[in-house]
Tab-separated table of C-alpha atoms in Angstrom:
chain	number	residue	atom	x	y	z
V	1	ALA	CA	-6.413	-96.288	-159.711
V	2	GLY	CA	-4.369	-93.641	-157.948
V	3	ARG	CA	-1.663	-93.679	-160.632
V	4	GLY	CA	-0.343	-90.506	-162.265
V	5	ALA	CA	-0.755	-90.100	-166.020
V	6	PHE	CA	2.827	-91.229	-166.723
V	7	ALA	CA	3.468	-93.505	-163.744
V	8	PRO	CA	4.470	-97.081	-164.520
V	9	ALA	CA	1.835	-99.756	-164.016
V	10	GLY	CA	1.507	-100.740	-160.381
V	11	THR	CA	2.937	-97.443	-159.089
V	12	SER	CA	0.801	-95.092	-157.031
V	13	ALA	CA	1.139	-91.350	-157.563
V	14	SER	CA	1.820	-90.839	-153.856
V	15	SER	CA	4.868	-93.113	-153.989
V	16	LEU	CA	6.338	-90.907	-156.718
V	17	ILE	CA	6.184	-87.723	-154.670
V	18	ALA	CA	6.050	-88.792	-151.029
V	19	PRO	CA	9.370	-88.714	-149.156
V	20	THR	CA	10.723	-92.003	-147.914
V	21	ALA	CA	11.609	-92.509	-144.260
V	22	GLY	CA	14.613	-90.517	-143.127
V	23	THR	CA	14.685	-88.089	-146.048
V	24	LEU	CA	13.549	-84.929	-144.290
V	25	GLY	CA	16.322	-82.384	-144.522
V	26	SER	CA	18.172	-84.385	-147.175
V	27	PRO	CA	18.313	-83.400	-150.860
V	28	ARG	CA	15.120	-84.009	-152.768
V	29	TRP	CA	15.115	-86.924	-155.172
V	30	ILE	CA	12.624	-87.764	-157.840
V	31	GLY	CA	11.429	-91.288	-157.177
V	32	ASP	CA	13.349	-93.566	-154.854
V	33	THR	CA	16.680	-93.817	-156.653
V	34	GLY	CA	17.163	-90.598	-158.623
V	35	VAL	CA	18.474	-91.181	-162.151
V	36	PRO	CA	18.636	-94.885	-163.052
V	37	GLU	CA	22.169	-96.229	-163.439
V	38	ASN	CA	21.544	-97.405	-166.990
V	39	TYR	CA	19.992	-94.123	-168.157
V	40	GLY	CA	21.105	-93.389	-171.704
V	41	GLN	CA	22.902	-96.721	-172.072
V	42	TRP	CA	22.230	-99.946	-173.901
V	43	LYS	CA	19.184	-101.611	-172.428
V	44	ASP	CA	18.089	-105.153	-173.099
V	45	GLY	CA	20.280	-105.280	-176.186
V	46	GLY	CA	18.821	-102.048	-177.575
V	47	PRO	CA	20.890	-99.047	-178.640
V	48	GLY	CA	19.953	-96.815	-175.677
V	49	THR	CA	20.183	-93.123	-176.553
V	50	GLY	CA	23.764	-93.085	-177.823
V	51	PHE	CA	22.490	-92.547	-181.372
V	52	LEU	CA	20.866	-89.312	-180.155
V	53	GLY	CA	24.201	-87.964	-179.007
V	54	THR	CA	24.251	-89.061	-175.365
V	55	PRO	CA	27.892	-88.539	-174.369
V	56	LYS	CA	29.933	-91.372	-172.907
V	57	ASN	CA	30.406	-89.431	-169.640
V	58	HIS	CA	26.651	-88.857	-169.224
V	59	ARG	CA	26.633	-90.138	-165.621
V	60	GLU	CA	29.301	-87.646	-164.624
V	61	LEU	CA	27.365	-84.858	-166.319
V	62	LEU	CA	24.136	-85.911	-164.586
V	63	GLU	CA	25.830	-85.754	-161.198
V	64	LYS	CA	26.931	-82.152	-161.881
V	65	ARG	CA	23.444	-81.108	-162.925
V	66	PRO	CA	21.783	-78.662	-160.504
V	67	MET	CA	18.801	-79.680	-158.441
V	68	SER	CA	15.379	-78.476	-159.397
V	69	PRO	CA	14.938	-75.000	-157.887
V	70	ASP	CA	12.144	-75.868	-155.486
V	71	VAL	CA	12.119	-73.038	-152.988
V	72	LEU	CA	11.094	-75.039	-149.930
V	73	ASP	CA	12.508	-78.275	-148.596
V	74	ILE	CA	10.395	-81.422	-148.395
V	75	ASP	CA	9.036	-80.420	-145.005
V	76	GLY	CA	7.642	-77.218	-146.576
V	77	GLU	CA	9.293	-74.955	-144.007
V	78	ARG	CA	13.036	-74.662	-144.657
V	79	VAL	CA	14.359	-72.882	-147.710
V	80	HIS	CA	17.022	-74.780	-149.612
V	81	TYR	CA	17.240	-72.681	-152.769
V	82	LYS	CA	18.341	-69.067	-152.803
V	83	PHE	CA	17.149	-67.043	-155.758
V	84	PRO	CA	19.938	-65.026	-157.421
V	85	ALA	CA	19.559	-61.244	-157.420
V	86	VAL	CA	18.918	-61.247	-161.170
V	87	ALA	CA	16.023	-63.718	-160.796
V	88	LEU	CA	14.505	-61.668	-157.960
V	89	SER	CA	14.871	-58.555	-160.100
V	90	SER	CA	13.103	-60.209	-163.019
V	91	ILE	CA	10.279	-61.522	-160.834
V	92	THR	CA	9.892	-58.133	-159.138
V	93	ASN	CA	9.692	-56.417	-162.529
V	94	ARG	CA	6.822	-58.695	-163.558
V	95	VAL	CA	5.015	-58.320	-160.225
V	96	THR	CA	5.322	-54.525	-160.273
V	97	GLY	CA	3.935	-54.495	-163.819
V	98	CYS	CA	0.897	-56.477	-162.639
V	99	VAL	CA	0.453	-54.185	-159.622
V	100	LEU	CA	0.560	-51.109	-161.857
V	101	SER	CA	-1.990	-52.635	-164.215
V	102	GLY	CA	-4.256	-53.454	-161.272
V	103	GLY	CA	-3.911	-49.932	-159.857
V	104	VAL	CA	-4.774	-48.321	-163.181
V	105	ALA	CA	-7.726	-50.691	-163.604
V	106	PHE	CA	-8.983	-49.893	-160.086
V	107	GLY	CA	-8.737	-46.136	-160.674
V	108	GLY	CA	-10.371	-46.462	-164.080
V	109	VAL	CA	-13.289	-48.538	-162.812
V	110	LEU	CA	-13.770	-46.236	-159.819
V	111	SER	CA	-13.857	-43.176	-162.066
V	112	PHE	CA	-16.083	-44.875	-164.620
V	113	VAL	CA	-18.634	-45.941	-162.024
V	114	GLY	CA	-18.629	-42.806	-159.880
V	115	GLY	CA	-17.504	-40.102	-162.298
V	116	PRO	CA	-14.214	-38.230	-162.624
V	117	GLU	CA	-14.395	-36.676	-159.146
V	118	THR	CA	-14.672	-40.065	-157.390
V	119	LEU	CA	-10.968	-40.980	-157.425
V	120	PRO	CA	-9.726	-37.706	-155.841
V	121	ALA	CA	-12.559	-37.931	-153.285
V	122	PHE	CA	-11.573	-41.533	-152.506
V	123	VAL	CA	-7.932	-40.489	-151.947
V	124	GLU	CA	-8.888	-37.569	-149.673
V	125	GLY	CA	-11.291	-39.775	-147.730
V	126	PHE	CA	-8.577	-42.381	-147.234
V	127	LYS	CA	-6.118	-39.730	-146.009
V	128	SER	CA	-8.583	-38.380	-143.452
V	129	TRP	CA	-9.878	-41.783	-142.323
V	130	LEU	CA	-6.453	-43.519	-141.970
V	131	PRO	CA	-3.793	-40.795	-141.713
V	132	PHE	CA	-1.203	-43.189	-140.256
V	133	MET	CA	-1.453	-45.310	-143.426
V	134	VAL	CA	-0.660	-42.485	-145.854
V	135	TYR	CA	3.135	-42.999	-145.890
V	136	PRO	CA	3.023	-46.832	-146.233
V	137	THR	CA	0.339	-46.563	-148.915
V	138	LYS	CA	2.321	-43.979	-150.866
V	139	LEU	CA	5.369	-46.221	-150.570
V	140	ALA	CA	3.339	-49.233	-151.732
V	141	PHE	CA	2.090	-47.301	-154.764
V	142	GLY	CA	5.384	-45.555	-155.472
V	143	PHE	CA	7.727	-48.546	-155.386
V	144	PRO	CA	6.101	-50.452	-158.281
V	145	PHE	CA	6.080	-47.325	-160.445
V	146	VAL	CA	9.706	-46.406	-159.707
V	147	TYR	CA	11.015	-49.974	-159.914
V	148	HIS	CA	9.208	-50.803	-163.146
V	149	THR	CA	10.285	-47.514	-164.736
V	150	LEU	CA	13.947	-47.900	-163.767
V	151	GLY	CA	13.869	-51.549	-164.813
V	152	GLY	CA	12.485	-50.472	-168.177
V	153	PHE	CA	15.336	-47.989	-168.605
V	154	ARG	CA	17.811	-50.747	-167.760
V	155	HIS	CA	16.303	-53.002	-170.404
V	156	LEU	CA	16.390	-50.199	-172.979
V	157	TYR	CA	20.085	-49.738	-172.212
V	158	TRP	CA	20.695	-53.471	-172.557
V	159	ASP	CA	18.788	-53.594	-175.845
V	160	LYS	CA	20.608	-50.624	-177.363
V	161	THR	CA	24.152	-51.398	-176.207
V	162	THR	CA	24.181	-55.150	-175.378
V	163	GLU	CA	26.438	-54.195	-172.456
V	164	GLY	CA	25.881	-55.175	-168.852
V	165	ILE	CA	24.117	-58.441	-169.611
V	166	ASP	CA	26.885	-60.674	-168.248
V	167	ASN	CA	26.311	-62.328	-164.865
V	168	GLN	CA	28.442	-59.946	-162.787
V	169	SER	CA	27.027	-56.764	-164.326
V	170	ALA	CA	23.438	-58.010	-164.251
V	171	LYS	CA	23.783	-58.881	-160.553
V	172	ALA	CA	25.285	-55.473	-159.749
V	173	SER	CA	22.613	-53.617	-161.718
V	174	SER	CA	19.864	-55.679	-160.057
V	175	ILE	CA	21.111	-54.765	-156.582
V	176	ALA	CA	21.464	-51.125	-157.651
V	177	LEU	CA	17.937	-51.212	-159.077
V	178	PHE	CA	16.497	-52.448	-155.775
V	179	ALA	CA	18.466	-49.849	-153.783
V	180	ALA	CA	17.639	-46.919	-156.063
V	181	SER	CA	13.964	-47.883	-156.250
V	182	GLY	CA	13.689	-48.190	-152.478
V	183	GLY	CA	15.389	-44.852	-151.893
V	184	ILE	CA	13.458	-42.922	-154.527
V	185	SER	CA	10.175	-44.510	-153.418
V	186	ALA	CA	10.851	-43.524	-149.796
V	187	MET	CA	11.569	-39.926	-150.881
V	188	ILE	CA	8.370	-39.805	-152.955
V	189	ALA	CA	6.330	-41.265	-150.085
V	190	GLY	CA	7.753	-38.683	-147.679
V	191	TRP	CA	6.965	-35.799	-149.995
V	192	THR	CA	3.736	-34.047	-148.993
V	193	PHE	CA	1.696	-32.095	-151.463
């Protein structure tokens, strides 16, 4: 009782994930000892995993392995992993795609339920009821469209030329994508029509 699906007999699930005394602020370990010393080696006279291709310097390689990219530390407050710009760009592209899909679905449902004049009436009502929210709302709607569109153009370029996919270029284009999207979105939001 209380064991995880793959926990050894006699081990509680909480002991597998709960920090031990004095570990707050220290690197996160899985279990109490990290990787067992005899991992990948001969055990109890058996062949270990050498026949699978485990290299002789496996311990050295394990020590160089990066930590799991948990965003928050054990205490749940401090950040100990910084996402690279390329990862943030990829995540933002997916989020903006979901936001655009949700916006189109909202407009479609609103128009379907109330008729084709409902969406323009909703927009005009919002502008008159909360005029101070017009700019932030336009920015919130504009950024996903601009970012996702520019990100799509970047991917088309990558697909057609296979250039700019290396780490340095991808980081530079990700930062440029954020900057261009923010600037263009701010200009669109400031434009009155």
